[in-house]
Amino acid sequence: MGIVIENVHKQFGSFIALNDVSLTIPSGELVALLGPSGSGKTTLLRIIAGLETADAGRISFNGEETTSRSVRERQVGFVFQHYALFRHLTVADNVAFGLNVKPRALRPSKKEIKEKVHDLLKLVQLEGLADRYPAQLSGGQRQRIALARALAVEPQVLLLDEPFGALDAQVRVELRRWLRRLHDEIHVTSVFVTHDQEEALEVADRIVVMNQGRIEQAGTPDEVYESPANPFVLNFLGHVNLFHGRVHQGQARLGGLTLETPEHADANQASAIGYVRTHDIVVERSASADASIAATVKHVLAVGPVVRVELALSENGEIVEAELTRELFRELELKAGEAVFVRTRNVRVFVDDYQI
Amino acid sequence: MADHSLSRGTLTEPRWVRWLLTTVALMFLALFLIVPLAAVFSQALDKGVAVYFAALHEADTLSSIRLTLLTALVAVPLNLLFGVVAAWAIAKFSFPGKSFLITLIDLPFSVSPVVSGLIYVLIFGLQGWLGPWLAEHDIKILFAVPGIILATIFVTFPFVARELIPLMEAQGKDEEEAALVLGATGLQTFFRVTLPNIRWGILYGVILCNARAMGEFGAVSVVSGHIRGSTNTIPLQVEILYNEYNYAAAFAVASLLALLAVVTLIVKSVVEWRLKTGSRF
């Protein structure tokens, strides 16, 4: 069940939530809508579900236009950030809800419903909790029940709005891996909204990066991480350092860096920014190449598996952050105030927009 | 106050002050609430149980009881319907004029009941806006049962809505949306999701609404016309009997209202307890 979104536009008062958004979601994939708050990702999800109507544009499921169909006719499963379980119903009745409200002719028998609920609770690994009430469950359990409830109606599309947002860090990681495995099992086209890049990179088949009501880039996790289309995507996926400078006829001079940028061959003294991820900054005791830049260690933060080192470039005093492995850090024995050399890998140069 | 030993020394008043305050509060309660309540029942039964029941069986009194029940029977369901609809609209949707509507719902609380009654005289009275037209068509509203019901509805207007609005606002609309996505119709959503979530709040509002509907004096007094055996509700009947120095009968009828108050209080505390201990059932 593929989803095609064409030129969807949505405005709340003077705020443009979605600005002419088009996107194709292939059948059976798990897609992440990733972006900061206010980027329109939740609005897009709610429009796909039919909980919100677009001001303009079309949504079709498998080539069939659904724009005019109401929520209940769309056959989507929706999982809410705060679970939205029916508090007055038991877990079993919650899961059975979508089946119980079907018109009599389409409704399965009591026995079939009971079996189906049992199967679903087994699928989400909460068989023992059928008679509990939502208030008696933990956050992670509630979200899995919410998922079982959404799957009960055999939706064509599964939509999840920040499904792990309300959970604590450890449960979040556990649950998203579980969701990935579940999706590999049931293969229903799924879209989930998140503002957590790690979550998107780990779980999704494809990532759609959104910002200010627009899609900045859509692609596999590898594509958006390794070849970001623009500075926003680069910035949003991981920590980056900025090197300001100019590009002239295919050569960039950014702070102490000089490098060849054939893609900007026709740039003429254009102001540009070089982006380098923190783990692409190499710190060394001695200059190993021409490209090495002198710097001073400002601050060391040695918490967790990686060590963050703040460095001031000698040439212009700009602050650069490097991420080192613990091993390398121990080898170098860096201390604040020491003079070192810095090299860069994978510099991505983007010419400032207004210069183009 | 995590540290009890500390708070006892520094923050809590000395024992005798606590005793004094508690005693004063209880004495106030006894003097102004329990003694009058007891007085009503003792006066009512002063001349014996036979007189008490005879007073209640008197034709005019029976008619006032019937009228009060009829009034409550019409006013409470109508205000229940209005209250649920208004609370639903206010809590689940945003529309222009929403805060104005909330203020408007509160209006009967801030207006004296006598004024509420006079409004209806102004509208339906012979000198009022609709009076001449009504007289022409021989429709009686003022000094008749419809007027009493209208005045009662006006006075008890806010009870259910006021109770439900904060409750429904706190619950949000996630559950309703979840029901719709799962294929429920609007009605199914209302009866299977919205209503179960607010049922204790509804009951609470209905109890208070009913107590006020049966006990309302001011507004009803203005529009009733005090026609014996016809447009007198229980509170009006009590007043008439009292003014005729028929104390035993007056207190006998008054004891009905007092009894209603006691029952209301008990049911109210039970419902409050249920509201607090979770809305699981």
XYZ file of C-alpha atoms in Angstrom:
637
model
C 0.000 0.000 0.000
C 2.006 2.962 -1.260
C 1.095 6.501 -0.326
C 1.398 9.397 -2.765
C 1.255 12.921 -1.426
C 0.924 15.632 -4.039
C 1.305 19.371 -3.461
C -0.237 19.365 -0.010
C -0.631 22.787 1.544
C -1.860 23.568 5.051
C -2.115 26.827 6.904
C -3.194 27.599 10.472
C -4.075 31.287 10.505
C -0.972 32.995 9.166
C 1.302 30.072 10.061
C 2.170 27.872 7.091
C 2.418 24.340 8.460
C 2.929 22.618 5.107
C 4.159 24.406 2.027
C 3.454 22.510 -1.185
C 4.666 19.139 0.049
C 4.967 16.184 -2.336
C 6.210 12.777 -1.302
C 5.927 9.160 -2.356
C 6.021 6.451 0.272
C 6.656 3.021 -1.255
C 4.575 0.079 -0.180
C 5.764 -1.873 2.856
C 8.407 0.604 3.941
C 8.983 2.128 7.341
C 9.442 5.841 6.796
C 10.476 8.476 9.327
C 9.330 12.082 9.108
C 12.193 13.842 10.844
C 12.375 17.491 11.765
C 12.402 20.055 14.536
C 9.164 21.057 16.224
C 7.043 23.270 14.013
C 8.441 21.706 10.842
C 5.023 20.339 9.863
C 5.778 16.644 10.293
C 2.900 15.912 12.679
C 0.515 17.962 10.556
C 1.500 15.912 7.502
C 0.923 12.679 9.431
C -2.495 13.865 10.612
C -3.442 14.856 7.082
C -2.476 11.393 5.810
C -4.675 9.924 8.573
C -7.554 12.258 7.776
C -7.551 13.831 11.238
C -6.728 17.119 9.550
C -7.751 18.300 6.100
C -5.299 19.838 3.680
C -6.121 23.269 2.259
C -4.886 22.081 -1.135
C -3.305 18.981 -2.624
C -4.070 15.287 -2.945
C -3.331 12.168 -0.945
C -3.755 8.773 -2.538
C -3.352 5.275 -1.169
C -2.333 2.773 -3.853
C -3.373 5.081 -6.638
C -6.785 5.648 -5.085
C -7.538 9.196 -4.104
C -8.434 9.436 -0.425
C -8.567 13.194 0.013
C -12.341 13.212 0.267
C -12.603 10.090 2.426
C -13.262 10.539 6.117
C -10.957 9.275 8.852
C -12.992 6.196 9.538
C -13.089 5.163 5.907
C -9.356 5.425 5.356
C -8.428 2.256 7.206
C -5.340 3.653 8.812
C -3.870 2.698 12.149
C -2.802 5.659 14.243
C -0.595 5.544 17.318
C -0.618 8.682 19.431
C 2.308 10.147 21.325
C 0.411 9.930 24.600
C -1.119 6.539 23.725
C -4.760 7.745 23.892
C -5.885 4.398 25.293
C -9.518 4.306 26.412
C -9.081 4.652 30.142
C -12.405 3.069 31.060
C -11.777 -0.111 29.049
C -9.538 -3.074 29.808
C -6.535 -3.798 27.632
C -8.489 -6.513 25.797
C -11.451 -4.189 25.182
C -9.093 -1.472 24.010
C -7.560 -3.787 21.422
C -11.001 -5.071 20.395
C -12.492 -1.576 20.040
C -11.946 -1.237 16.292
C -13.599 -4.618 15.736
C -16.501 -3.969 18.108
C -17.544 -0.754 16.360
C -17.781 -2.342 12.922
C -21.265 -2.519 11.401
C -22.965 -5.767 12.349
C -22.573 -7.300 8.900
C -18.801 -6.852 8.917
C -18.180 -7.500 12.587
C -16.393 -10.741 13.439
C -18.039 -13.036 15.989
C -17.274 -12.652 19.700
C -15.080 -15.726 19.535
C -13.114 -14.470 16.549
C -12.597 -11.106 18.231
C -11.344 -12.820 21.349
C -8.890 -14.896 19.358
C -7.692 -11.902 17.412
C -7.124 -9.900 20.600
C -5.176 -12.801 22.023
C -3.011 -13.052 18.895
C -2.313 -9.334 18.912
C -1.403 -9.270 22.587
C 0.943 -12.130 21.839
C 2.445 -10.155 18.962
C 3.195 -7.218 21.270
C 4.315 -9.634 24.004
C 1.748 -8.579 26.600
C -0.517 -11.646 26.764
C -0.856 -11.593 30.535
C -2.263 -8.092 30.727
C -5.619 -8.545 28.944
C -7.727 -7.708 32.006
C -5.704 -4.748 33.242
C -6.698 -1.113 32.815
C -4.398 1.377 31.042
C -3.674 3.185 34.326
C -2.084 -0.030 35.628
C 0.476 -0.248 32.808
C 3.897 1.321 32.300
C 4.488 3.783 29.457
C 6.189 1.216 27.240
C 3.399 -1.301 27.812
C 0.739 1.308 27.020
C 2.415 2.183 23.751
C 2.567 -1.473 22.734
C -1.136 -1.854 23.557
C -1.846 1.244 21.481
C 0.021 -0.410 18.617
C -1.918 -3.665 19.026
C -5.168 -1.691 19.019
C -4.171 0.077 15.805
C -3.210 -3.219 14.147
C -6.469 -4.933 15.114
C -8.398 -3.365 12.238
C -5.731 -4.547 9.780
C -4.879 -1.055 8.572
C -3.529 -0.395 5.108
C -1.169 2.129 6.597
C 0.258 2.483 10.091
C 0.918 6.022 11.285
C 2.825 6.766 14.484
C 3.064 10.235 16.000
C 6.255 10.520 18.092
C 5.599 6.984 19.314
C 8.527 6.949 21.724
C 8.483 10.592 22.701
C 6.840 10.143 26.092
C 9.057 7.258 27.226
C 12.277 7.371 29.201
C 15.557 6.916 27.375
C 16.167 3.233 28.003
C 12.645 2.071 27.172
C 12.729 4.254 24.091
C 15.759 2.489 22.640
C 14.335 -0.920 23.488
C 10.939 -0.175 22.005
C 12.237 1.278 18.757
C 14.341 -1.818 18.082
C 11.286 -3.889 18.830
C 9.223 -1.780 16.398
C 11.846 -2.354 13.708
C 11.670 -6.130 14.234
C 7.862 -6.010 14.296
C 7.813 -4.149 11.001
C 10.104 -6.735 9.436
C 7.503 -9.296 10.501
C 4.274 -7.633 9.352
C 5.450 -5.334 6.536
C 2.631 -2.807 6.735
C 3.476 0.553 5.184
C 4.365 2.687 8.171
C 5.122 6.347 8.733
C 6.407 7.663 12.016
C 7.131 11.151 13.179
C 10.188 11.923 15.262
C 12.478 14.799 16.139
C 15.206 12.383 17.227
C 17.723 11.841 14.415
C 19.222 8.800 16.117
C 15.787 7.179 16.244
C 15.138 7.912 12.574
C 18.564 6.671 11.465
C 18.225 3.468 13.451
C 14.643 2.480 12.686
C 13.602 3.798 9.292
C 14.028 2.417 5.769
C 13.731 5.951 4.483
C 14.041 9.309 6.172
C 12.166 12.428 5.146
C 13.813 15.493 6.659
C 11.377 18.363 7.111
C 11.861 21.990 8.024
C 9.469 24.933 8.073
C 6.716 23.123 6.238
C 8.958 21.822 3.464
C 10.753 18.594 2.705
C 14.496 19.241 2.728
C 15.561 15.770 1.662
C 14.157 12.278 1.393
C 16.277 9.178 1.155
C 17.713 6.152 2.889
C 19.417 6.789 6.241
C 22.725 6.342 4.458
C 21.901 8.886 1.775
C 20.707 11.620 4.101
C 23.612 11.072 6.478
C 26.407 10.630 3.966
C 25.260 13.012 1.255
C 23.056 15.645 2.852
C 21.383 17.835 0.275
C 21.833 21.083 2.165
C 23.253 22.651 5.335
C 19.986 22.127 7.247
C 20.009 18.357 6.770
C 23.689 18.218 7.591
C 23.153 20.288 10.711
C 20.147 18.325 11.860
C 21.764 14.902 11.498
C 24.661 14.969 13.917
C 26.975 17.597 15.367
C 28.888 19.730 12.885
C 31.590 22.389 12.950
C 31.356 25.429 10.718
C 34.326 26.913 8.844
C 33.477 30.287 7.320
C 35.294 31.583 4.250
C 35.116 32.040 0.499
C 35.091 29.909 -2.649
C 36.741 31.091 -5.828
C 36.833 29.074 -9.048
C 36.751 25.683 -7.476
C 39.008 26.472 -4.559
C 37.766 27.094 -1.054
C 39.598 29.011 1.671
C 37.825 28.490 4.932
C 39.604 29.635 8.073
C 42.852 27.718 7.977
C 41.538 25.185 5.474
C 42.283 25.198 1.798
C 40.632 22.629 -0.399
C 39.553 21.842 -3.915
C 35.833 22.094 -4.572
C 35.287 21.294 -8.243
C 31.491 21.445 -7.753
C 31.858 25.199 -7.169
C 34.063 25.767 -10.228
C 32.124 28.798 -11.409
C 31.930 30.490 -7.997
C 33.473 33.918 -7.930
C 34.663 35.022 -4.490
C 31.429 33.622 -3.082
C 31.033 33.504 0.666
C 30.766 29.881 1.767
C 30.644 27.631 4.798
C 32.448 24.342 5.219
C 30.710 21.787 7.417
C 32.643 19.077 9.208
C 31.062 16.541 11.550
C 32.670 16.407 14.970
C 33.967 12.870 14.412
C 35.608 13.992 11.162
C 37.944 16.311 13.055
C 41.257 14.562 13.594
C 43.407 15.750 16.498
C 47.137 15.061 16.405
C 50.212 15.923 18.450
C 52.274 16.866 15.381
C 51.476 18.254 11.957
C 51.077 15.249 9.653
C 50.223 17.020 6.423
C 50.049 20.400 4.800
C 46.422 20.610 5.701
C 47.049 20.444 9.429
C 46.003 23.519 11.374
C 47.447 24.597 14.689
C 44.988 24.764 17.584
C 44.802 24.905 21.375
C 42.815 22.559 23.578
C 40.214 24.601 25.427
C 38.095 22.097 27.236
C 37.750 18.337 27.542
C 34.483 16.582 28.318
C 35.212 12.930 28.984
C 31.788 11.526 29.778
C 30.306 8.523 28.005
C 31.805 6.387 25.228
C 33.152 9.363 23.269
C 35.286 12.240 24.466
C 34.384 15.740 23.322
C 37.280 18.139 22.920
C 36.836 21.850 22.352
C 39.639 23.451 20.381
C 40.445 27.038 19.460
C 42.037 27.461 16.036
C 45.259 29.467 16.330
C 44.661 31.405 13.111
C 41.330 33.066 13.975
C 40.348 31.832 17.431
C 37.262 30.002 16.107
C 36.040 27.200 18.340
C 35.900 23.701 16.860
C 34.541 20.616 18.553
C 36.069 17.188 17.984
C 34.775 13.789 19.014
C 37.416 11.204 19.854
C 37.198 7.604 20.896
C 38.303 6.908 24.466
C 41.284 4.921 23.224
C 42.570 7.693 21.009
C 41.997 10.198 23.768
C 44.072 8.134 26.175
C 46.842 7.803 23.624
C 46.981 11.561 23.042
C 46.664 12.463 26.746
C 45.098 15.815 25.877
C 44.843 18.483 28.550
C 43.359 21.942 28.450
C 45.806 24.599 27.249
C 47.992 22.261 25.170
C 48.933 23.030 21.574
C 47.865 20.416 18.993
C 47.196 20.037 15.258
C 43.857 19.495 13.624
C 42.994 17.850 10.329
C 39.597 17.503 8.690
C 37.953 14.670 6.784
C 34.805 14.968 4.664
C 34.428 18.717 4.464
C 31.169 19.672 2.752
C 31.178 23.155 1.318
C 27.927 25.002 0.672
C 27.931 28.414 -0.900
C 25.729 30.858 0.986
C 22.297 30.977 -0.589
C 22.139 34.678 -1.306
C 25.393 34.487 -3.278
C 24.018 32.118 -5.890
C 6.355 19.060 55.404
C 8.642 16.112 55.105
C 10.261 16.579 58.469
C 7.548 16.174 61.009
C 9.514 16.843 64.156
C 10.710 20.133 62.739
C 7.319 21.291 61.535
C 5.701 20.514 64.874
C 8.006 22.893 66.656
C 8.098 25.746 64.156
C 5.116 25.693 61.844
C 2.220 24.212 63.767
C 0.233 26.243 66.276
C 0.224 25.185 69.925
C -2.223 22.501 70.907
C -4.673 24.805 72.654
C -4.961 27.037 69.576
C -5.761 24.038 67.394
C -8.386 22.898 69.865
C -9.887 26.364 70.028
C -10.082 26.731 66.243
C -11.597 23.288 65.779
C -14.161 23.918 68.501
C -15.151 27.291 67.059
C -15.567 25.768 63.596
C -17.662 22.896 64.924
C -19.810 25.225 67.019
C -20.490 27.400 63.976
C -21.434 24.322 62.034
C -23.750 23.121 64.803
C -25.318 26.505 65.379
C -25.989 27.437 61.771
C -26.460 24.086 60.056
C -27.242 21.182 62.322
C -29.490 22.956 64.856
C -31.734 24.477 62.153
C -31.875 21.154 60.330
C -32.845 19.375 63.551
C -35.331 22.158 64.320
C -37.059 21.599 60.986
C -37.615 17.924 61.758
C -38.562 18.466 65.415
C -41.053 21.212 64.523
C -42.468 19.059 61.754
C -43.058 16.168 64.142
C -44.055 18.441 67.055
C -47.705 17.502 66.950
C -47.139 13.854 66.237
C -46.537 11.637 63.223
C -50.228 11.597 62.317
C -50.341 15.371 61.913
C -47.084 15.244 59.944
C -48.451 12.817 57.354
C -51.833 14.531 57.296
C -50.064 17.799 56.433
C -48.242 16.106 53.584
C -51.453 14.568 52.308
C -53.244 17.866 52.056
C -54.415 18.485 48.475
C -52.524 21.767 47.897
C -49.338 20.288 49.291
C -49.611 17.193 47.108
C -50.122 19.437 44.117
C -46.998 21.459 45.038
C -44.987 18.253 45.300
C -46.248 17.129 41.895
C -45.384 20.500 40.357
C -41.887 20.483 41.855
C -41.252 16.960 40.549
C -42.570 17.942 37.109
C -40.375 21.046 37.054
C -37.277 19.074 37.977
C -38.226 16.338 35.516
C -38.250 18.841 32.655
C -35.516 21.243 33.758
C -32.847 18.725 34.751
C -32.838 16.628 31.534
C -32.895 19.775 29.394
C -29.975 21.264 31.282
C -28.203 17.915 31.163
C -28.543 17.914 27.384
C -27.474 21.530 27.108
C -24.627 21.050 29.568
C -23.142 18.077 27.713
C -23.479 19.779 24.316
C -21.985 23.064 25.549
C -19.128 21.359 27.395
C -18.406 19.190 24.345
C -18.288 22.203 22.055
C -16.158 24.276 24.415
C -13.728 21.547 25.423
C -13.175 19.798 22.087
C -13.332 22.603 19.536
C -12.058 26.121 19.234
C -14.358 28.686 17.681
C -14.751 32.449 17.812
C -16.728 33.639 20.831
C -15.766 30.643 22.958
C -14.771 32.586 26.055
C -17.890 34.720 25.672
C -19.987 31.555 25.725
C -18.277 30.397 28.924
C -19.038 33.759 30.543
C -22.618 33.555 29.354
C -23.078 30.113 30.881
C -22.011 31.560 34.230
C -24.520 34.401 34.023
C -27.301 32.767 36.096
C -24.811 32.308 38.954
C -24.069 36.001 39.111
C -27.613 37.309 38.711
C -30.022 37.388 41.644
C -32.808 34.809 41.178
C -35.409 37.559 41.583
C -33.925 39.345 38.596
C -34.008 36.082 36.643
C -37.713 35.846 37.400
C -38.319 39.450 36.439
C -36.668 38.855 33.063
C -39.453 36.416 32.244
C -42.109 38.865 33.462
C -40.538 41.418 31.145
C -40.690 39.034 28.193
C -43.947 37.178 28.738
C -45.929 39.539 31.023
C -49.012 41.379 29.737
C -46.987 44.575 29.537
C -43.970 42.650 28.215
C -42.694 42.095 24.688
C -44.538 38.903 23.897
C -47.438 39.390 26.346
C -50.089 40.799 23.991
C -49.347 38.216 21.301
C -49.520 35.369 23.826
C -52.800 36.692 25.250
C -54.256 36.849 21.761
C -53.427 33.225 21.130
C -54.485 32.170 24.624
C -51.052 30.813 25.562
C -50.269 31.029 29.268
C -46.630 31.153 30.262
C -46.457 33.588 33.142
C -48.280 32.564 36.319
C -48.509 29.054 34.882
C -46.415 25.901 34.772
C -44.358 26.840 31.645
C -43.139 30.031 33.327
C -42.034 28.117 36.414
C -40.156 25.588 34.304
C -38.499 28.328 32.223
C -37.367 30.217 35.331
C -36.021 27.009 36.854
C -34.122 26.120 33.686
C -32.567 29.576 33.663
C -31.439 29.389 37.277
C -30.010 25.847 36.992
C -28.441 26.479 33.594
C -24.744 26.381 34.583
C -24.616 23.339 36.862
C -23.907 20.510 34.395
C -21.882 22.535 31.880
C -19.706 24.076 34.600
C -18.944 20.643 35.996
C -18.065 19.093 32.639
C -16.016 21.809 30.909
C -12.861 21.500 33.069
C -13.174 17.705 33.126
C -13.441 17.407 29.344
C -10.736 20.001 28.753
C -8.373 18.010 30.961
C -9.152 14.808 29.057
C -8.395 16.344 25.651
C -9.566 14.819 22.400
C -6.969 12.133 21.777
C -9.308 9.319 22.775
C -12.067 10.562 20.490
C -9.611 10.810 17.608
C -8.354 7.322 18.344
C -11.942 6.027 18.210
C -12.597 7.750 14.874
C -9.419 6.368 13.335
C -10.460 2.905 14.510
C -13.614 3.282 12.448
C -16.167 4.378 15.050
C -18.972 6.685 13.928
C -19.562 9.986 15.697
C -22.349 8.502 17.804
C -20.322 5.418 18.681
C -17.447 7.656 19.708
C -19.738 9.688 21.926
C -21.445 6.773 23.623
C -18.448 4.451 23.888
C -15.659 6.913 24.644
C -16.779 10.416 25.603
C -19.741 9.532 27.797
C -18.039 6.822 29.902
C -15.199 9.235 30.601
C -17.477 11.950 31.947
C -20.262 9.938 33.580
C -19.288 10.721 37.177
C -18.961 14.383 36.316
C -22.410 14.268 34.723
C -23.924 12.613 37.789
C -22.329 15.207 40.036
C -23.712 18.054 37.931
C -27.158 16.469 37.742
C -27.374 16.053 41.519
C -26.539 19.691 42.142
C -28.813 20.795 39.302
C -31.684 18.752 40.703
C -31.248 20.072 44.245
C -31.362 23.628 42.978
C -34.281 22.952 40.620
C -36.404 21.554 43.444
C -35.356 24.150 45.997
C -35.408 27.329 43.874
C -37.505 30.038 45.504
C -36.742 33.541 44.201
C -37.094 33.235 40.455
C -40.030 30.848 40.699
C -41.775 33.080 43.221
C -41.747 35.983 40.762
C -43.243 34.049 37.832
C -45.553 31.697 39.730
C -48.397 33.984 40.825
C -48.895 31.807 43.924
C -52.075 30.131 42.770
C -52.850 27.477 45.376
C -53.014 23.938 44.180
C -51.875 25.053 40.747
C -48.659 27.105 40.520
C -47.084 26.574 43.908
C -43.880 24.565 44.145
C -42.718 23.076 47.461
C -40.694 26.138 48.545
C -43.630 28.447 47.744
C -46.055 26.155 49.563
C -43.826 26.281 52.648
C -43.913 30.065 52.573
C -47.707 30.182 52.263
C -48.275 27.719 55.100
C -45.827 29.603 57.284
C -47.469 32.945 56.595
C -50.760 31.396 57.672
C -49.236 30.410 61.028
C -49.697 26.757 60.105
C -46.278 25.893 61.522
C -46.654 22.128 61.791
C -47.670 21.858 58.132
C -45.044 24.378 56.998
C -42.267 22.470 58.714
C -43.600 19.124 57.539
C -43.344 20.285 53.914
C -40.019 21.975 54.625
C -38.704 18.690 55.986
C -39.087 17.231 52.482
C -36.626 19.804 51.132
C -34.324 19.245 54.090
C -34.418 15.521 53.400
C -33.603 16.186 49.734
C -30.601 18.239 50.869
C -29.324 15.450 53.099
C -29.705 12.849 50.352
C -28.007 15.185 47.874
C -25.082 15.662 50.241
C -24.622 11.935 50.690
C -24.806 11.135 46.975
C -22.540 14.094 46.246
C -19.836 12.848 48.610
C -19.994 9.372 47.113
C -19.676 10.749 43.590
C -16.881 13.105 44.616
C -15.031 10.164 46.055
C -15.465 8.218 42.808
C -14.315 11.191 40.740
C -11.176 11.395 42.844
C -10.295 7.720 43.134
C -10.097 7.331 39.392
C -12.596 7.060 36.616
C -12.007 3.423 35.899
C -15.582 2.328 36.443
